[in-house]
CSV table of C-alpha atoms in Angstrom, one decimal:
chain,number,residue,atom,x,y,z
A,1,GLN,CA,-42.8,-57.9,-12.0
A,2,ASP,CA,-46.6,-57.2,-12.5
A,3,GLY,CA,-46.6,-55.4,-9.2
A,4,ASN,CA,-44.9,-58.2,-7.3
A,5,THR,CA,-41.4,-58.5,-6.0
A,6,GLU,CA,-39.6,-61.7,-6.9
A,7,ALA,CA,-36.1,-62.9,-5.7
A,8,VAL,CA,-34.2,-64.1,-8.8
A,9,THR,CA,-32.5,-67.4,-8.7
A,10,ASN,CA,-28.8,-67.7,-9.5
A,11,ASP,CA,-27.1,-70.4,-11.7
A,12,SER,CA,-27.3,-72.8,-8.8
A,13,GLY,CA,-31.1,-72.3,-8.5
A,14,ASP,CA,-30.7,-70.5,-5.1
A,15,ARG,CA,-32.1,-67.1,-4.2
A,16,VAL,CA,-29.1,-66.3,-2.0
A,17,THR,CA,-25.6,-66.1,-3.2
A,18,PRO,CA,-22.8,-66.4,-0.5
A,19,ALA,CA,-20.4,-63.5,-0.5
A,20,VAL,CA,-17.4,-65.8,-1.1
A,21,ILE,CA,-14.8,-65.7,-3.9
A,22,ALA,CA,-12.4,-68.5,-4.6
A,23,PHE,CA,-9.4,-68.7,-7.0
A,24,SER,CA,-8.3,-72.1,-8.4
A,25,ASN,CA,-6.5,-73.2,-11.6
A,26,GLY,CA,-6.4,-69.5,-12.7
A,27,GLU,CA,-10.2,-69.4,-12.5
A,28,LYS,CA,-12.4,-67.3,-10.2
A,29,SER,CA,-15.7,-68.6,-8.8
A,30,VAL,CA,-18.3,-66.7,-6.7
A,31,GLY,CA,-21.0,-67.9,-4.4
A,32,LEU,CA,-21.8,-71.5,-3.4
A,33,ALA,CA,-19.1,-73.0,-5.7
A,34,ALA,CA,-16.5,-70.7,-4.0
A,35,LYS,CA,-17.8,-71.6,-0.5
A,36,SER,CA,-17.2,-75.3,-1.2
A,37,GLU,CA,-13.5,-74.4,-1.9
A,38,MET,CA,-12.9,-73.4,1.8
A,39,VAL,CA,-12.0,-76.9,2.8
A,40,ARG,CA,-9.8,-77.9,-0.1
A,41,ASN,CA,-8.4,-74.5,-1.0
A,42,PRO,CA,-8.6,-72.2,2.1
A,43,GLY,CA,-5.7,-70.0,1.0
A,44,GLY,CA,-7.4,-69.2,-2.2
A,45,THR,CA,-10.8,-68.3,-0.7
A,46,ILE,CA,-12.0,-64.8,0.2
A,47,CYS,CA,-14.8,-64.1,2.6
A,48,HIS,CA,-15.8,-61.8,5.6
A,49,LEU,CA,-15.8,-58.7,3.3
A,50,LYS,CA,-18.6,-56.8,5.1
A,51,GLY,CA,-16.6,-57.0,8.4
A,52,LEU,CA,-13.4,-55.7,6.8
A,53,LEU,CA,-15.4,-52.9,5.2
A,54,THR,CA,-16.6,-51.7,8.6
A,55,ALA,CA,-13.5,-52.5,10.6
A,56,THR,CA,-12.2,-49.2,12.1
A,57,SER,CA,-9.3,-50.3,14.3
A,58,PRO,CA,-6.3,-52.6,14.0
A,59,ASP,CA,-7.7,-54.9,16.6
A,60,GLU,CA,-10.9,-55.4,14.5
A,61,VAL,CA,-8.9,-56.1,11.4
A,62,GLU,CA,-6.6,-58.5,13.3
A,63,GLN,CA,-9.6,-60.4,14.6
A,64,LEU,CA,-11.2,-60.7,11.2
A,65,ALA,CA,-7.8,-61.7,9.7
A,66,SER,CA,-7.5,-64.5,12.2
A,67,ASP,CA,-10.9,-65.9,11.0
A,68,SER,CA,-10.1,-65.5,7.3
A,69,PRO,CA,-9.2,-68.6,5.3
A,70,CYS,CA,-6.8,-66.6,3.2
A,71,LYS,CA,-4.2,-64.1,4.4
A,72,VAL,CA,-5.3,-60.5,5.2
A,73,VAL,CA,-2.7,-57.8,5.2
A,74,ALA,CA,-3.3,-54.3,6.5
A,75,LYS,CA,-1.1,-51.3,5.9
A,76,GLY,CA,-2.4,-48.1,7.4
A,77,ASP,CA,-6.0,-47.8,6.2
A,78,GLN,CA,-5.4,-50.1,3.2
A,79,VAL,CA,-6.5,-53.7,3.6
A,80,HIS,CA,-5.8,-56.4,1.1
A,81,TYR,CA,-6.5,-60.1,0.7
A,82,GLU,CA,-3.4,-62.2,-0.2
A,83,VAL,CA,-4.5,-65.2,-2.2
A,84,SER,CA,-2.5,-68.3,-2.9
A,85,SER,CA,-4.5,-71.3,-4.1
A,86,VAL,CA,-3.4,-74.9,-3.9
A,87,ASP,CA,-3.2,-75.1,-7.7
A,88,ASP,CA,-1.2,-72.0,-8.3
A,89,GLU,CA,2.0,-71.0,-6.4
A,90,ARG,CA,1.6,-67.3,-7.3
A,91,CYS,CA,0.4,-64.9,-4.6
A,92,THR,CA,-2.1,-62.3,-5.8
A,93,ARG,CA,-3.5,-59.3,-3.9
A,94,HIS,CA,-7.1,-58.1,-4.0
A,95,SER,CA,-8.3,-54.9,-2.3
A,96,ARG,CA,-11.7,-54.6,-0.7
A,97,SER,CA,-13.0,-52.6,-3.7
A,98,ASP,CA,-11.7,-55.4,-6.0
A,99,VAL,CA,-13.7,-58.0,-4.1
A,100,LEU,CA,-16.8,-55.9,-4.1
A,101,LEU,CA,-16.6,-55.6,-7.8
A,102,TYR,CA,-16.3,-59.4,-8.2
A,103,LEU,CA,-19.5,-59.9,-6.1
A,104,PHE,CA,-21.5,-57.2,-8.0
A,105,ARG,CA,-20.4,-58.7,-11.4
A,106,LYS,CA,-21.8,-62.0,-10.3
A,107,MET,CA,-25.0,-60.4,-9.2
A,108,PHE,CA,-25.2,-58.5,-12.5
A,109,GLU,CA,-25.0,-61.8,-14.3
A,110,VAL,CA,-27.9,-63.1,-12.2
A,111,ALA,CA,-30.0,-60.0,-12.9
A,112,ALA,CA,-29.1,-60.0,-16.7
A,113,SER,CA,-30.1,-63.6,-16.9
A,114,GLN,CA,-33.7,-62.4,-16.8
A,115,GLY,CA,-33.3,-61.0,-20.4
A,116,SER,CA,-32.4,-57.4,-19.9
A,117,ASP,CA,-29.0,-55.7,-20.2
A,118,GLU,CA,-30.3,-52.6,-18.4
A,119,CYS,CA,-30.3,-53.2,-14.6
A,120,PRO,CA,-31.4,-50.2,-12.6
A,121,ALA,CA,-30.8,-51.0,-8.9
A,122,VAL,CA,-31.5,-49.8,-5.4
A,123,VAL,CA,-28.5,-51.1,-3.3
A,124,THR,CA,-28.9,-51.8,0.4
A,125,VAL,CA,-26.1,-51.2,2.9
A,126,PRO,CA,-25.7,-51.7,6.6
A,127,PRO,CA,-26.6,-48.5,8.7
A,128,GLU,CA,-23.1,-48.5,10.2
A,129,PHE,CA,-21.5,-48.0,6.8
A,130,GLY,CA,-20.0,-44.5,6.6
A,131,GLU,CA,-19.7,-42.3,3.5
A,132,ASP,CA,-16.5,-44.0,2.4
A,133,GLN,CA,-17.9,-47.5,2.5
A,134,ARG,CA,-21.1,-46.4,0.8
A,135,GLN,CA,-19.1,-44.8,-2.0
A,136,LEU,CA,-17.1,-48.0,-2.5
A,137,VAL,CA,-20.3,-50.0,-2.8
A,138,ALA,CA,-21.8,-47.5,-5.3
A,139,GLU,CA,-18.7,-47.5,-7.4
A,140,ALA,CA,-18.4,-51.3,-7.5
A,141,ALA,CA,-22.0,-51.7,-8.4
A,142,THR,CA,-21.8,-49.1,-11.2
A,143,LYS,CA,-18.6,-50.7,-12.6
A,144,ALA,CA,-20.3,-54.1,-12.6
A,145,GLY,CA,-23.0,-52.7,-14.9
A,146,PHE,CA,-25.8,-51.7,-12.5
A,147,GLN,CA,-27.5,-48.3,-12.9
A,148,VAL,CA,-27.4,-47.3,-9.2
A,149,LEU,CA,-30.5,-45.3,-8.4
A,150,ARG,CA,-30.0,-45.0,-4.7
A,151,LEU,CA,-28.3,-46.6,-1.6
A,152,ILE,CA,-30.7,-47.2,1.3
A,153,ASN,CA,-30.2,-48.7,4.7
A,154,GLU,CA,-30.9,-52.4,5.2
A,155,PRO,CA,-33.6,-51.9,7.9
A,156,THR,CA,-35.5,-49.5,5.5
A,157,ALA,CA,-35.2,-52.1,2.8
A,158,ALA,CA,-36.7,-54.7,5.1
A,159,ALA,CA,-39.5,-52.4,6.0
A,160,LEU,CA,-40.3,-51.9,2.3
A,161,ALA,CA,-40.0,-55.6,1.6
A,162,TYR,CA,-42.6,-56.4,4.3
A,163,HIS,CA,-44.9,-53.6,3.0
A,164,MET,CA,-44.8,-51.7,6.2
A,165,GLY,CA,-46.7,-48.5,6.0
A,166,ALA,CA,-48.7,-49.6,2.9
A,167,PRO,CA,-51.0,-48.1,2.0
A,168,PRO,CA,-49.6,-44.7,3.1
A,169,SER,CA,-51.4,-43.3,6.2
A,170,PRO,CA,-51.1,-40.0,8.1
A,171,ASP,CA,-50.8,-42.1,11.3
A,172,VAL,CA,-47.3,-42.6,12.7
A,173,CYS,CA,-46.3,-46.3,12.8
A,174,ARG,CA,-43.3,-47.5,14.6
A,175,TYR,CA,-41.6,-50.8,13.5
A,176,LEU,CA,-38.8,-52.7,15.1
A,177,LEU,CA,-36.6,-54.8,12.7
A,178,TYR,CA,-34.3,-57.4,14.2
A,179,ARG,CA,-31.6,-59.0,12.1
A,180,LEU,CA,-29.4,-61.9,13.1
A,181,GLY,CA,-26.6,-62.1,10.5
A,182,GLY,CA,-23.5,-64.2,10.2
A,183,ARG,CA,-21.4,-61.9,12.4
A,184,THR,CA,-23.8,-59.2,13.7
A,185,ALA,CA,-27.0,-59.0,15.6
A,186,SER,CA,-28.8,-55.7,15.2
A,187,ALA,CA,-32.1,-54.0,16.0
A,188,SER,CA,-33.5,-50.9,14.3
A,189,VAL,CA,-36.5,-48.7,14.8
A,190,VAL,CA,-38.1,-47.4,11.7
A,191,VAL,CA,-40.9,-44.8,11.8
A,192,VAL,CA,-43.3,-44.6,8.8
A,193,CYS,CA,-45.7,-41.7,8.2
A,194,ASN,CA,-47.4,-40.7,4.9
A,195,GLY,CA,-45.2,-43.2,3.0
A,196,ALA,CA,-42.0,-41.7,4.3
A,197,TYR,CA,-39.6,-44.1,6.1
A,198,ARG,CA,-37.2,-42.8,8.7
A,199,LEU,CA,-34.6,-44.8,10.6
A,200,VAL,CA,-34.6,-43.3,14.1
A,201,ALA,CA,-32.4,-45.9,16.0
A,202,HIS,CA,-30.0,-48.7,15.3
A,203,ALA,CA,-28.0,-50.8,17.7
A,204,THR,CA,-25.7,-53.8,17.3
A,205,ALA,CA,-24.7,-56.4,19.9
A,206,GLN,CA,-21.3,-55.6,21.5
A,207,PRO,CA,-19.1,-57.6,21.4
A,208,ALA,CA,-20.2,-58.9,18.0
A,209,LEU,CA,-22.7,-61.7,17.9
A,210,GLY,CA,-24.0,-63.6,15.0
A,211,GLY,CA,-24.8,-67.0,13.4
A,212,ARG,CA,-21.1,-67.7,13.1
A,213,ASP,CA,-21.0,-67.7,17.0
A,214,PHE,CA,-23.8,-70.3,17.0
A,215,THR,CA,-21.8,-72.5,14.6
A,216,ALA,CA,-18.7,-72.0,16.7
A,217,ALA,CA,-20.5,-73.4,19.7
A,218,VAL,CA,-21.3,-76.6,17.7
A,219,VAL,CA,-17.7,-76.8,16.4
A,220,ASP,CA,-16.3,-76.6,20.0
A,221,HIS,CA,-18.7,-79.2,21.2
A,222,CYS,CA,-18.0,-81.6,18.3
A,223,ALA,CA,-14.2,-81.1,18.6
A,224,GLN,CA,-14.3,-81.9,22.3
A,225,GLU,CA,-16.4,-85.0,21.7
A,226,PHE,CA,-14.2,-86.2,18.9
A,227,LYS,CA,-11.1,-85.6,21.1
A,228,ARG,CA,-12.7,-87.7,23.9
A,229,GLN,CA,-13.7,-90.5,21.5
A,230,SER,CA,-10.4,-90.6,19.7
A,231,ARG,CA,-8.4,-90.4,22.9
A,232,GLY,CA,-6.6,-87.1,22.2
A,233,ALA,CA,-7.0,-86.1,18.6
A,234,ASP,CA,-7.8,-82.4,18.4
A,235,LEU,CA,-9.5,-81.4,15.1
A,236,ARG,CA,-8.7,-77.7,15.9
A,237,GLU,CA,-5.0,-78.3,15.4
A,238,SER,CA,-5.4,-79.0,11.7
A,239,ARG,CA,-6.6,-76.2,9.5
A,240,ARG,CA,-8.2,-78.5,6.9
A,241,ALA,CA,-9.8,-80.7,9.5
A,242,LEU,CA,-11.2,-77.6,11.3
A,243,ALA,CA,-12.6,-76.3,8.0
A,244,ARG,CA,-14.4,-79.6,7.4
A,245,LEU,CA,-15.7,-79.5,10.9
A,246,TRP,CA,-17.1,-76.0,10.4
A,247,THR,CA,-18.9,-77.2,7.2
A,248,ALA,CA,-20.4,-80.2,9.1
A,249,ALA,CA,-21.4,-78.0,12.1
A,250,GLU,CA,-23.1,-75.4,9.9
A,251,THR,CA,-25.1,-78.1,8.1
A,252,ALA,CA,-26.2,-79.6,11.4
A,253,LYS,CA,-27.2,-76.1,12.7
A,254,HIS,CA,-29.5,-75.6,9.7
A,255,VAL,CA,-31.1,-79.0,10.1
A,256,LEU,CA,-31.9,-78.3,13.7
A,257,ALA,CA,-33.9,-75.3,12.6
A,258,THR,CA,-36.6,-77.7,11.5
A,259,LEU,CA,-35.8,-81.1,13.0
A,260,GLU,CA,-35.3,-82.4,16.5
A,261,THR,CA,-32.0,-84.1,15.8
A,262,ALA,CA,-29.1,-83.7,13.3
A,263,GLN,CA,-26.0,-85.6,12.5
A,264,CYS,CA,-22.7,-83.8,12.4
A,265,PHE,CA,-20.7,-85.9,9.9
A,266,ALA,CA,-17.4,-85.5,8.1
A,267,GLU,CA,-15.6,-88.4,6.4
A,268,SER,CA,-11.9,-89.0,7.1
A,269,VAL,CA,-11.7,-85.8,8.9
A,270,TYR,CA,-8.5,-86.6,10.8
A,271,GLU,CA,-6.0,-89.3,10.0
A,272,GLY,CA,-8.6,-91.5,8.3
A,273,MET,CA,-11.1,-91.2,11.2
A,274,ASP,CA,-14.7,-90.1,10.6
A,275,LEU,CA,-16.5,-87.5,12.6
A,276,SER,CA,-20.1,-88.8,13.3
A,277,LEU,CA,-22.0,-87.3,16.2
A,278,ASN,CA,-25.8,-86.9,16.8
A,279,LEU,CA,-26.9,-83.6,18.2
A,280,SER,CA,-30.4,-83.0,19.6
A,281,ARG,CA,-32.1,-79.6,19.5
A,282,ALA,CA,-32.2,-79.6,23.3
A,283,ARG,CA,-28.5,-80.0,23.5
A,284,PHE,CA,-28.0,-77.4,20.8
A,285,GLU,CA,-30.0,-74.9,22.7
A,286,SER,CA,-28.1,-75.6,25.9
A,287,LEU,CA,-24.9,-74.9,24.0
A,288,LEU,CA,-26.3,-71.6,22.8
A,289,GLY,CA,-27.5,-70.5,26.2
A,290,PRO,CA,-24.9,-67.8,26.9
A,291,LEU,CA,-25.4,-66.5,23.3
A,292,LEU,CA,-29.2,-66.5,23.3
A,293,SER,CA,-29.2,-64.4,26.5
A,294,ARG,CA,-27.4,-61.7,24.6
A,295,CYS,CA,-29.7,-61.6,21.6
A,296,ALA,CA,-32.1,-59.1,23.2
A,297,GLU,CA,-29.4,-56.6,24.0
A,298,PRO,CA,-29.6,-54.6,20.7
A,299,ILE,CA,-33.4,-54.5,21.0
A,300,ASP,CA,-33.1,-52.8,24.5
A,301,GLU,CA,-30.5,-50.4,23.2
A,302,ALA,CA,-32.5,-49.4,20.0
A,303,LEU,CA,-35.6,-48.7,22.2
A,304,ARG,CA,-33.4,-46.6,24.5
A,305,GLN,CA,-32.0,-44.6,21.6
A,306,ALA,CA,-35.5,-43.9,20.3
A,307,SER,CA,-36.9,-43.1,23.8
A,308,LEU,CA,-39.6,-45.7,23.3
A,309,GLU,CA,-41.1,-48.6,25.3
A,310,SER,CA,-41.8,-52.0,23.8
A,311,SER,CA,-45.5,-51.1,23.9
A,312,ASP,CA,-44.9,-48.2,21.5
A,313,ILE,CA,-43.9,-50.6,18.7
A,314,HIS,CA,-46.7,-51.5,16.3
A,315,LYS,CA,-45.0,-54.4,14.5
A,316,VAL,CA,-41.8,-56.5,14.7
A,317,VAL,CA,-40.0,-58.1,11.8
A,318,VAL,CA,-37.2,-60.7,12.2
A,319,SER,CA,-34.8,-61.3,9.4
A,320,GLY,CA,-31.3,-62.7,8.7
């Protein structure tokens, strides 16, 4: 707007909408409201869609299914979510394309709230998406109401968002974009010349590494401390208690991004007992030691793919 890019807020006032869908009392919610249902209504909550879109082997699907709050069923190359909420005994099936459509409809509502029914859109997708996944995304966005102008890779979108290569110059500029997402850590090398953006290398951490692994480290630490303090009660044996622990651990993780200490708290988390633990940033970083040592792996691999040294990179952008 007026030459500037602005992130539009949703109905919660946030600029980011979690890719989570929940079904309860015959109603569907998307975003933060759905995410809050994961404790009370795990069987009716859908998440981890991006991972299931890129899963190429039965082992990958099985791993994602084990982490999913609701049931995931795979038959051949068809993957469905089986949803059964606490308020409804019926079991409903939702394909990956269905879930994509729910998400894009929500985002169309957010875009349309700015006063225009016409929403031309450039949609970003992970570089690892193949033609089939890209087609699913384009179809879902179109059905939701967007006029899809183009699909572009996420690293290219990040380069554009940070005005790399602006104003256009005949000089070749090389940028490294590092993204730490919920389930993946990736590095990409983008070359910009005369206003043209070219993705020349992309690498992801293997095995998968992301913010969820950081939260899991806090979850394990808190579960062990709670077990010690309660003389044997293991929060990981109760699905609902574990879901509440995950929420508390994620909140503490975000607090530690800016403060030196955080409290990991959940009321009546197990048989009337509260979880209340203080976690320092120093302790948090020690828990993450093995994970942090792997964070640079995709950077090294992306540079290797591009046949570049670190000194050849003109600028680095960190996102996620």
